[in-house]
Every structure is written in structure tokens, then in C-alpha cells.
């Protein structure tokens, strides 16, 4: 039912006028990847940023589309472990609840205040990744809330239009979410079997349709012509175990090596993130 | 969350179930073989008001209905290289960049957008905004959209497209994790989906044939021309909608289509989406793979679309207590031992595993196990082929 009582703006999005200009008329140049294929971007991680939470962490990843400008910014706070309300049923394990929320201004397209399905989806992925890491039976009858707000998404701001690469951005966001949540959990002093960290790898095609695809870690969608497949992995390095695996794309089933290679590179990216995480936690102890 | 519903099994029952599933060959509670699916009843075209519909009923009583409805929608225009100006109208050769019109026909200029497909999943007993429901619908739509080819089917012309609404309703309460059921039902519904035949040309306002019999299928059919086919009247779609299979590992065993009780003791559970495409439309990078194995006697070209880890509910199960630690069996952890001693005992009880005593799994899955699961799904002539063959037998009306 349309709202008849107010004078509303147009329902659809409005488009700012774009004037023909010599610079915009030129062929759309795709910035090529400046890092080697197996190098992740620089990462800044700090724990204990929110004093009122029992554990918190902040993560920032640079975007190399324009060097020096920061890309993904995540803030995570952990509340708990605290006792469950009396009305809740008995649980022999800690009850984990994860919330991932994009700030309304985090992406090019504005996000509402209510969590949309993709954010709920990220929350479930995060929950699966963390549940494998937490030693849940040490806290019966208690719950912990893990709240992540994505202050700034991982998007190239120079391109004027959406390129349909939001799904790949979601994977990068999830990788960051897992790492920052592990740091915040450690800051809160919740026992884990290991520090879990997230890593992303993608199969990209850079030189036309017929070129041979290559596997890169930590992809930025705007740097590549086409992303064929990507996977995000949450990995426990000392146990050599994967707690969450999320793959999406389009791969021939006859070529399982391509998939295995992608997973291996994802694990490598996650090991890189883990090194930052361990360094950050060691710094906190001193 | 749907996968982690509480199953009322005691630790002793869980330990028994886990032990019997880890045997070689595994013994499943319902006597199926590890790769066997539950028997099901399927039919399509049950809802006359939809573009395509299907219903599947599992033998255990879970039942799902899927209806597909399509609407014509105006494509949002963005200023860019393919902006259509009014004076250009429906003229095809609007931009002179791509040579003659004949070549343009061959070039796939259709574009798709993920927003053209809207999927809703409704499960009784769960709230609409429940994250489990959101996860299921994200998983199913991801499988549908991840190759980027499906949305292109909805392209009408540069100004209009079909908006496809896929509504999945689970009629019965979820007796098991409903993912395979919902996926198979939406597969059949999409196979039976027909869109009215387009009569207008170019970028005109779309105008459709009102003869429903002439409406083409969303997934076009081909009559198998091979000599092996006994009934030449049957038609099959070369490219099929994706199917999502639930696979789990217990010990060294890989088990397909687990029931609720089996999923409760899973070490790791994966949802794997695959599709089969016509060999001719294979992408350039698959050519190498095709050259390597030129057999393709099945003519089915499987493609891996998505994999997700399902958080196994086994992590939420209550642990058992070994006799050695149980006071009822004479374990000496009474008042005589101090509080620190008790703490230590609790620590050891936490870490060491006793044979036959259930303990919720901790940590993740080994790389090797995950690899084996995916390989088992994708193997040629495996379960996926069986399922696709079985679904081909369903009459699409």
C-alpha cells in the first residue's frame, strides 16, 4: 500500500548526471593487481578498543586500489560469558550468538538499520567458524554475544557504478570478521583450541575470456577482469583443521585439482592473517 | 538454527550411533547404504497459477512445495557504455562498436543481475527472520546464481527483464535438515518453469504470445538424438538447475542425505551444490579438462557451484560421563579431595577421550576429510549422476 499521507521522493534510486568527458569516454581501465599472487594486503589489528566490552578488537585492511587508503574496517566486541536468563533452557555448552552488521554508510549502496539476509548469512558463517574454535563445554549455562560492525566495506570508491561484485566483497568481509572475532575472543579470555583466522583465495581471469585462470590470495574484485570462483576459509593452524569453508563460483567438476589448489591458497591466506593475529596478541601481553 | 535443533538423544545413544556409523561399511539406523537417498514422491505442475511448480514428499513425511512466478520488470538504467537513449528506441544496431548484426547475434549480449531472482523459504515453526531460514535461502539462491548464467535467462531486452520469485514452502515441520528436500523441489520447479513466448522484437516494450502451449521452458529441452535412447519422445534439458546435496563424514565414512539423528553425530557436514551443463556450452578454461578425458559417455558435464560448511549439531550435544569419573560407580571425587584436585580432574576429564563415551567434537575438520567429501560428490557416475537421472524420470507435464 502506497503511503498517501506524505509526499515521498521517487521510489527508485536517482542517478547523478554524468557528462561526457574526454577522460570518462576512454576505455574503462581495470587497475591490475600490484601485489604478487600469493601476497595478502597489509593488515592492522588492535585489541581492547572498547572498554565496556569484555573483549574487543579492531581490524583495518588497506586497499591497494589506491595505495595508502584504508579499505575494510571492522570493529568487534564480545560481551560475556554471562549467565543465561532464567527462562532459557539448559545448555551444557556456551551459547554463541553472532551479529554482523554493515554500517549504513559502509558500502556504495546504503544499508538499512535492520540486518538484511546477507548480513544474517555472514553471521551464520561466522558462528560456524568460531564454534569450532571455542571450547564450549567449559561454560555451561552461559552465553556470549559477538557483535561485529563493518564500519567501512571493501569497495573501490573510484568506480562509478556497481559491478555486481558485492558477493565477492562479502567473502573478503567474512575473512576479516573471522580474524577480528578471534582476536576479540582472545581479548575476552574465552578458551579456544587455537586462534582461528580467515583467508580468501580466488580464481581469476585477467586477460580476456580465453586466458588461463590463475589463483590469487586476498582478491580485490575491482582489480580483476573476472572472478571465476572464490573461497573463504577459517583455519586453525596448530591443529591443521578447517572450521568453516565457503566456496562459490563455477568450476568444472572434472578438474578437482583446481578446487584443491584454491583451498590450499585460502589456507595460506588464513595463515598470513593468523601471523598478524598472533603478533597482535603477543603485543597485548607485553 | 535449523541444523542445530535439539535432538533428544542421550550421550549413550549418541555414542552408539557414532560407533555404528564409523564401522566399515557403516550401519545406518534406517538400513540405507552410505550413498542411498531416502525414497521420495515427486510431481510437478501442481499449481496452475504459477509458471512452474513442484512438490516432493519424503518417505518420513516431510513435504515441500515450490512455486515459481515471473513478472516483467523494467531494468534500472545506469549511465554507462550501454545506456539506451530514447531516440535509439528499439533499433538493434544502436552502437556501432560491434560490427555487423550477424556477429551480434552470436555474441551473448544478455546481462543478468542477481537481484532479478527473489527466493523466500518458509519453514513452519521458524520465524521469517530466523537466521537458519536466511542461511537456507542464501545457500539455495547462491547455487542458482553463482555461475552468472541463470540470471541471463531472465533477460528480455535491454529495457526489460523477468523478475523471478521462487517461493519455497516446507509443509511439514522439519523432521530432518530440510536442505536436500528444498533443493530437489526447487530443481524440479525450475525445470518445469515456462515463460510466455516473446513476440516483440528488440528493445520494444515486451509483448507476449498468449498461447501457453507455445511458451518455452526456462531451461530449454533437447530431444536426445543418441541411438541408445529407447523412447525418442522424452526430452531432457541439457543444462539443469543446480542441486544441493548434504554430505557428512563420521570417522572415515562419507554418508549422503543424513537423517536428523545421523546429522547429530556428524564430525563435519557440507552442503555441496552442483549442476550439469551441456558440453557444448563449456567455458574456455574447461576445454583443457575436456581434452584430458574425451570419453564423456554420460554426456553430462558436472560443474561445482558452491560449498558451505554446515555447523554440525553434534557440537551442541551433552557429553557423557565415563564410569571412572562417575561418583555412582565409585569414583572418588567426593569431599576428601580438595577443590584444586577437583579442578584438575575436570581438566583431564575434558581432554581425554574414553572409548564408548560420547564427547562433543571440538575443533574443525581435517583438510583431507573435506577434500574427500568434495571428491566423493563430484566423482563421475557417482551420487550426483544417480540423483539427476532419477529426477529426469519425473514427468514435467
Coordinates of C-alpha atoms in Angstrom, one line a residue, chain A residues 15-18 28 90-94 109 115 117 120-121 124-125 127-128 131-138 160-162 164 167-168 170-171 193 203 205 209-213 226 228 235-236 239-259 263-264 267 271, chain B residues 1 4 6 77-81 113-114 129-132 134-135 137-139 141-142 145-147 149 270 274-275 283-286 288-290 292-293 301-312 314-319 347 350-351 359-360 362-367 370-371 374-375 378 380:
Chain A
X15 CA 21.2 8.7 -10.8
X16 CA 23.5 11.7 -10.8
X17 CA 24.1 13.1 -14.2
X18 CA 27.2 12.0 -15.9
X28 CA 37.4 1.5 -18.8
X90 CA 19.5 -25.6 30.0
X91 CA 22.6 -25.7 27.7
X92 CA 25.6 -27.8 28.5
X93 CA 27.7 -25.5 26.3
X94 CA 28.2 -21.9 25.9
X109 CA 24.6 1.2 -1.8
X115 CA 20.0 -6.6 9.2
X117 CA 19.6 -11.5 4.7
X120 CA 22.4 -12.7 8.7
X121 CA 24.2 -15.1 6.3
X124 CA 25.9 -17.8 10.5
X125 CA 29.2 -18.3 8.6
X127 CA 29.2 -18.7 14.1
X128 CA 30.2 -21.9 12.3
X131 CA 32.1 -22.7 17.2
X132 CA 34.8 -25.0 16.1
X133 CA 37.5 -22.9 17.8
X134 CA 35.8 -22.2 21.2
X135 CA 36.0 -24.9 23.9
X136 CA 32.3 -24.6 24.5
X137 CA 31.9 -27.2 27.3
X138 CA 33.8 -25.1 29.8
X160 CA 31.1 5.0 -10.5
X161 CA 28.8 2.1 -10.8
X162 CA 28.1 -1.2 -9.1
X164 CA 28.0 -6.9 -9.4
X167 CA 29.2 -11.2 -3.5
X168 CA 32.9 -11.4 -3.6
X170 CA 31.1 -10.5 1.2
X171 CA 33.8 -13.1 1.2
X193 CA 41.6 -24.6 21.0
X203 CA 40.4 -18.0 -9.3
X205 CA 40.9 -14.4 -15.3
X209 CA 37.9 -14.8 -21.9
X210 CA 40.4 -17.3 -23.3
X211 CA 43.3 -16.7 -20.9
X212 CA 44.4 -19.3 -18.4
X213 CA 42.9 -18.5 -15.0
X226 CA 36.5 -11.6 -14.0
X228 CA 35.5 -17.3 -11.7
X235 CA 41.7 -22.3 9.6
X236 CA 43.2 -23.5 12.9
X239 CA 45.6 -28.4 14.6
X240 CA 45.7 -28.1 10.9
X241 CA 41.9 -28.0 10.7
X242 CA 39.3 -26.1 8.8
X243 CA 36.3 -24.8 10.8
X244 CA 34.5 -23.1 8.0
X245 CA 34.7 -23.5 4.3
X246 CA 32.7 -21.3 1.9
X247 CA 33.2 -21.8 -1.8
X248 CA 31.2 -20.2 -4.6
X249 CA 31.8 -19.9 -8.2
X250 CA 31.7 -22.1 -11.3
X251 CA 34.3 -24.8 -11.7
X252 CA 34.4 -27.9 -13.8
X253 CA 33.9 -31.0 -11.6
X254 CA 36.3 -33.0 -13.7
X255 CA 39.2 -30.8 -12.5
X256 CA 39.3 -31.3 -8.8
X257 CA 42.9 -30.0 -8.7
X258 CA 41.7 -26.5 -9.4
X259 CA 39.5 -26.7 -6.4
X263 CA 41.5 -24.3 -0.9
X264 CA 45.3 -24.5 -0.3
X267 CA 44.6 -21.7 3.9
X271 CA 48.0 -18.4 7.9
Chain B
X1 CA 19.0 -22.5 13.5
X4 CA 21.1 -27.4 15.4
X6 CA 17.8 -30.2 19.8
X77 CA 19.3 2.1 -16.4
X78 CA 22.6 3.3 -15.3
X79 CA 24.6 5.8 -17.3
X80 CA 27.4 3.9 -18.9
X81 CA 28.5 2.3 -22.1
X113 CA 21.6 -9.4 -12.2
X114 CA 21.3 -11.3 -9.0
X129 CA 13.8 -13.5 10.1
X130 CA 15.4 -16.6 11.7
X131 CA 19.0 -16.9 10.6
X132 CA 18.6 -20.6 9.7
X134 CA 18.2 -16.9 5.8
X135 CA 21.1 -19.3 5.6
X137 CA 17.7 -19.3 1.2
X138 CA 21.1 -17.8 0.8
X139 CA 22.5 -21.2 0.1
X141 CA 20.0 -18.8 -4.3
X142 CA 23.8 -18.8 -4.3
X145 CA 23.2 -17.5 -9.3
X146 CA 26.9 -18.3 -8.8
X147 CA 27.6 -19.2 -12.4
X149 CA 24.3 -17.8 -16.4
X270 CA 28.9 -30.0 3.9
X274 CA 26.5 -28.9 -8.4
X275 CA 24.9 -28.5 -11.8
X283 CA 33.7 -22.3 -20.9
X284 CA 37.1 -21.8 -22.4
X285 CA 39.0 -22.9 -19.3
X286 CA 37.2 -26.2 -19.2
X288 CA 41.7 -28.4 -21.2
X289 CA 39.7 -30.6 -18.9
X290 CA 37.6 -31.9 -21.7
X292 CA 42.1 -34.7 -20.9
X293 CA 39.1 -37.0 -20.7
X301 CA 29.3 -32.0 -17.7
X302 CA 29.2 -31.5 -14.0
X303 CA 30.1 -28.2 -12.5
X304 CA 30.8 -27.3 -8.9
X305 CA 28.9 -24.2 -7.9
X306 CA 29.1 -23.8 -4.2
X307 CA 30.2 -25.4 -1.0
X308 CA 29.3 -24.4 2.5
X309 CA 30.1 -25.9 5.9
X310 CA 27.0 -26.7 7.9
X311 CA 27.6 -26.2 11.6
X312 CA 27.0 -29.8 12.8
X314 CA 27.0 -32.5 17.3
X315 CA 28.9 -29.6 18.9
X316 CA 25.8 -28.9 21.0
X317 CA 25.2 -32.3 22.3
X318 CA 25.7 -33.1 26.0
X319 CA 28.8 -35.1 26.8
X347 CA 40.6 -30.7 33.2
X350 CA 37.8 -32.7 29.5
X351 CA 40.7 -33.7 27.4
X359 CA 32.1 -36.3 23.7
X360 CA 31.0 -33.4 21.5
X362 CA 35.9 -30.0 19.2
X363 CA 37.9 -28.1 16.5
X364 CA 37.3 -28.2 12.8
X365 CA 37.6 -30.8 10.0
X366 CA 40.9 -32.1 8.6
X367 CA 41.7 -30.8 5.2
X370 CA 37.0 -32.1 3.4
X371 CA 38.8 -32.9 0.2
X374 CA 34.0 -33.0 -2.2
X375 CA 35.7 -35.6 -4.4
X378 CA 31.9 -34.9 -7.8
X380 CA 31.9 -39.4 -12.3

